[in-house]
Amino acid sequence: MTEIVPIIHIIDDDDSVRKAVSRLLKAAGYAVKSYATSGEFMMAENLESPGCIVLDVRMPGPSGLELQSALARRGNGLPIIFLTGHGDIPMSVRAMKAGAVDFLTKPVQRQELLSAVQNALDRQAKHLSEQTRNQHIRECYATLTEREREIMAHVVEGKLNKQIAATMGIAERTVKAHRAQVMSKMQVDSLADLVRTASGLEPSDG
Amino acid sequence: MTEIVPIIHIIDDDDSVRKAVSRLLKAAGYAVKSYATSGEFMMAENLESPGCIVLDVRMPGPSGLELQSALARRGNGLPIIFLTGHGDIPMSVRAMKAGAVDFLTKPVQRQELLSAVQNALDRQAKHLSEQTRNQHIRECYATLTEREREIMAHVVEGKLNKQIAATMGIAERTVKAHRAQVMSKMQVDSLADLVRTASGLEPSDG
DNA sequence: AACCGTATTGCACCAAAGGGCAGTCTGATT
DNA sequence: AATCAGACTGCCCTTTGGTGCAATACGGTT
């Protein structure tokens, strides 16, 4: 069993800060990776695996806030904990609005950072499992033909086969055929499941 | 038609600030009510109707943050915009974590406040309509008998009448009878609707 | 030309869902 | 004692849903 260990990504241009934070987190049992710039981080590999980011705001090159929005644009779900020595209120508010888990100021209390990291990892775990589930649903949905999707939409709306057949101008038998395909391809065995599954397709976070 | 107008509640101990903010918002066409203390606000009536709160943090008596958590405890959904002259980062972060729409600093830009208020009202409108819908669902659910709720749970899970009858140790005909009651009382006319309706019962925000 | 996936449909049959009607039983209320 | 709501059930019938089998038609591929 190679257990999947979450990785804490530390991004800070200050070498001493990186080392200090890294040491603190390693001592707490976390796997840590450090980067001196946003760009260096973006080059890394494990950007989609579980973990979180401890991010400095003010850095040479792209700032922490810029990195945050860049990650958001490409749908990266890694939670971010800001850690800065030269922040102000508008900056922190902007970061929090953009979804940051926390916004801490240096010097940071050991416990403060640790609990922030724990929160971040919890959030990430939840986000990741939901993501995985929705991903599977989308893959199933992708195997549906255009026609099957139309039928599915009607079925999920609660329409009767008869009604669907009427509005689509086809025989009820055909609706049944497509419907069976939908149930099979979506890997559900009850209408209730299909409806729930379908709700995992619409949401905004995609 | 007496159109329902959202009310902006301004809570600030500084008389001049109240007047200034009030004037600004009235000029923008909003209905405004002012309060000098958190307690005074809690005495008001329209605490559940549409609107939002523009709140000072530092005040005699309960602070803005205390008022925020008090409102949260009693499930009040009024969005809060903090407006303070003596804030710091931890304070703003705490407020944002607790669900504040924004955390502004005095002196505030006219446009900054107005867009914050607009955001708050939008959020409130969304929250309110969802709340209303869920409220109706809960009322319907409240009319179900214990037995009917059991059947509903199984139905929503996608179980067949036959299976439900077996696990509950009753006749299938009885299940059908209860099931019909459930559909009627929940005011839905398809299983799909019932499943969706049921999803409005579970969520955490209750 | 042969083949395949998709859409379409008819026929027949069985399983499941929905109701109408009627009746029993129990506990609580009047 | 009378009444009522809720749970429970049987009988019977209709409507829907789900499937197997078979066949037609069309467009794209090999």
Coordinates of C-alpha atoms in Angstrom, one line a residue, chain A:
Chain A
M1 CA 0.0 0.0 0.0
T2 CA 1.6 3.2 -1.1
E3 CA -0.6 5.6 0.9
I4 CA -1.3 8.9 -0.8
V5 CA 0.2 11.6 1.2
P6 CA -1.0 15.2 0.8
I7 CA 1.8 17.6 -0.2
I8 CA 2.1 21.1 1.3
H9 CA 3.5 23.5 -1.3
I10 CA 5.4 26.4 0.1
I11 CA 5.9 29.3 -2.2
D12 CA 8.0 32.2 -0.8
D13 CA 10.9 34.1 -2.2
D14 CA 12.5 34.4 1.3
D15 CA 14.8 31.5 1.8
S16 CA 14.7 31.6 5.6
V17 CA 10.9 31.7 5.7
R18 CA 10.7 28.6 3.4
K19 CA 13.1 26.8 5.6
A20 CA 11.3 27.7 8.8
V21 CA 7.8 26.9 7.6
S22 CA 9.1 23.8 5.9
R23 CA 10.7 22.6 9.1
L24 CA 7.6 23.3 11.1
L25 CA 5.3 21.4 8.8
K26 CA 7.7 18.5 8.4
A27 CA 7.9 18.2 12.1
A28 CA 4.1 17.9 12.2
G29 CA 4.4 15.0 9.8
Y30 CA 3.5 16.6 6.5
A31 CA 5.2 16.1 3.1
V32 CA 6.6 19.5 2.0
K33 CA 7.8 21.0 -1.2
S34 CA 9.3 24.5 -1.5
Y35 CA 9.4 26.9 -4.4
A36 CA 11.0 30.4 -4.6
T37 CA 8.7 31.8 -7.3
S38 CA 5.2 31.3 -8.6
G39 CA 6.7 30.2 -11.9
E40 CA 8.8 27.6 -10.3
F41 CA 5.6 26.2 -8.6
M42 CA 3.7 26.1 -11.9
M43 CA 6.4 23.9 -13.3
A44 CA 5.9 21.3 -10.6
E45 CA 4.1 18.0 -11.3
N46 CA 1.8 17.2 -8.4
L47 CA -0.5 20.2 -9.0
E48 CA -3.6 18.0 -9.1
S49 CA -2.9 15.6 -6.3
P50 CA -4.1 16.2 -2.7
G51 CA -2.4 19.0 -0.8
C52 CA -2.5 22.7 -0.3
I53 CA -0.5 25.8 -0.8
V54 CA 1.2 28.1 1.7
L55 CA 1.7 31.2 -0.4
D56 CA 3.5 34.5 0.1
V57 CA 1.8 37.5 -1.4
R58 CA 4.7 39.8 -2.3
M59 CA 7.3 38.1 -4.4
P60 CA 9.4 38.8 -7.4
G61 CA 7.5 37.9 -10.6
P62 CA 3.8 37.0 -10.3
S63 CA 2.4 37.9 -6.9
G64 CA 0.6 35.4 -4.7
L65 CA -2.8 36.9 -5.7
E66 CA -1.9 36.5 -9.4
L67 CA -1.0 32.9 -8.8
Q68 CA -4.2 32.4 -7.1
S69 CA -6.3 33.7 -9.9
A70 CA -4.1 31.8 -12.4
L71 CA -4.8 28.6 -10.6
A72 CA -8.5 29.4 -10.3
R73 CA -8.7 30.0 -14.1
R74 CA -7.4 26.5 -14.8
G75 CA -9.7 25.0 -12.3
N76 CA -7.0 23.9 -9.9
G77 CA -8.6 23.1 -6.6
L78 CA -5.6 23.3 -4.3
P79 CA -6.6 25.4 -1.3
I80 CA -4.4 28.4 -0.6
I81 CA -3.2 29.7 2.7
F82 CA -1.7 33.1 2.4
L83 CA 1.2 34.0 4.6
T84 CA 2.6 37.5 4.3
G85 CA 4.6 40.1 6.1
H86 CA 3.4 43.1 4.2
G87 CA -0.3 42.7 3.7
D88 CA -3.2 45.1 4.1
I89 CA -6.9 44.7 4.6
P90 CA -8.0 45.1 1.0
M91 CA -5.5 42.5 0.0
S92 CA -6.7 40.0 2.6
V93 CA -10.3 40.6 1.7
R94 CA -9.6 40.1 -2.0
A95 CA -7.7 36.9 -1.3
M96 CA -10.5 35.5 0.9
K97 CA -13.2 36.5 -1.6
A98 CA -11.2 34.6 -4.2
G99 CA -11.5 31.5 -2.0
A100 CA -8.4 31.4 0.1
V101 CA -8.6 29.2 3.2
D102 CA -6.8 31.7 5.4
F103 CA -4.7 34.8 5.3
L104 CA -2.0 34.8 7.9
T105 CA 0.6 37.4 8.8
K106 CA 4.2 36.9 9.7
P107 CA 5.3 36.1 12.2
V108 CA 2.8 33.3 12.3
Q109 CA 1.9 31.3 15.4
R110 CA 2.9 27.7 15.0
Q111 CA -0.6 26.5 16.0
E112 CA -2.2 29.1 13.7
L113 CA -0.4 27.8 10.7
L114 CA -1.0 24.1 11.6
S115 CA -4.7 24.5 12.0
A116 CA -5.0 26.5 8.8
V117 CA -3.1 23.7 7.0
Q118 CA -5.4 21.1 8.5
N119 CA -8.5 23.1 7.4
A120 CA -7.1 23.4 3.9
L121 CA -6.4 19.7 3.7
D122 CA -9.9 18.9 4.9
R123 CA -11.4 21.2 2.4
Q124 CA -9.2 19.7 -0.3
A125 CA -10.2 16.2 0.6
K126 CA -13.9 17.0 0.3
H127 CA -13.4 18.9 -2.9
L128 CA -11.4 16.1 -4.4
S129 CA -13.8 13.3 -3.6
E130 CA -16.7 15.4 -5.1
Q131 CA -14.5 16.2 -8.1
T132 CA -13.8 12.5 -8.7
R133 CA -17.4 11.6 -8.4
N134 CA -18.5 14.3 -10.9
Q135 CA -15.7 13.3 -13.2
H136 CA -17.0 9.8 -13.4
I137 CA -20.5 11.0 -14.1
R138 CA -19.2 13.2 -16.9
E139 CA -17.3 10.4 -18.4
C140 CA -20.5 8.3 -18.4
Y141 CA -22.5 11.1 -19.8
A142 CA -19.9 11.6 -22.5
T143 CA -20.6 8.1 -23.9
L144 CA -24.3 9.1 -24.5
T145 CA -25.4 9.9 -28.0
E146 CA -27.1 13.2 -28.7
R147 CA -30.5 11.4 -28.9
E148 CA -29.9 9.6 -25.6
R149 CA -29.1 12.9 -23.9
E150 CA -32.4 14.3 -25.1
I151 CA -34.3 11.4 -23.7
M152 CA -32.3 11.6 -20.5
A153 CA -33.2 15.2 -20.1
H154 CA -36.9 14.4 -20.4
V155 CA -36.7 11.4 -18.1
V156 CA -35.0 13.4 -15.4
E157 CA -37.7 16.0 -15.7
G158 CA -40.2 13.4 -14.8
K159 CA -41.9 13.0 -18.2
L160 CA -43.6 9.8 -19.1
N161 CA -42.3 7.7 -22.0
K162 CA -45.5 8.4 -23.8
Q163 CA -45.1 12.2 -23.4
I164 CA -41.5 12.1 -24.4
A165 CA -42.4 10.1 -27.5
A166 CA -45.1 12.7 -28.4
T167 CA -42.9 15.7 -28.0
M168 CA -40.1 14.1 -29.9
G169 CA -42.3 12.8 -32.6
I170 CA -41.1 9.2 -32.2
A171 CA -42.6 5.9 -31.1
E172 CA -42.8 5.0 -27.4
R173 CA -40.9 1.9 -28.1
T174 CA -38.0 4.0 -29.3
V175 CA -38.0 6.1 -26.2
K176 CA -37.8 2.9 -24.1
A177 CA -34.9 1.7 -26.1
H178 CA -32.9 4.9 -25.6
R179 CA -34.0 5.1 -22.0
A180 CA -32.6 1.7 -21.4
Q181 CA -29.3 2.7 -23.0
V182 CA -29.2 5.8 -20.8
M183 CA -29.7 3.8 -17.6
S184 CA -27.0 1.4 -18.7
K185 CA -24.4 3.9 -19.8
M186 CA -24.9 6.1 -16.8
Q187 CA -24.5 3.0 -14.6
V188 CA -27.6 3.5 -12.5
D189 CA -30.3 1.0 -11.9
S190 CA -33.2 3.2 -10.7
L191 CA -34.8 6.5 -11.8
A192 CA -34.0 7.9 -8.4
D193 CA -30.3 7.3 -9.0
L194 CA -30.4 8.8 -12.4
V195 CA -32.0 12.0 -11.1
R196 CA -29.3 12.3 -8.4
T197 CA -26.6 11.5 -10.9
A198 CA -27.9 14.2 -13.2
S199 CA -27.7 16.8 -10.5
G200 CA -24.0 16.2 -10.5
L201 CA -23.8 17.5 -14.1
E202 CA -25.5 20.9 -13.9
P203 CA -23.6 22.8 -11.1
S204 CA -21.5 25.8 -11.8
D205 CA -18.2 24.4 -10.6
G206 CA -17.1 22.8 -13.8

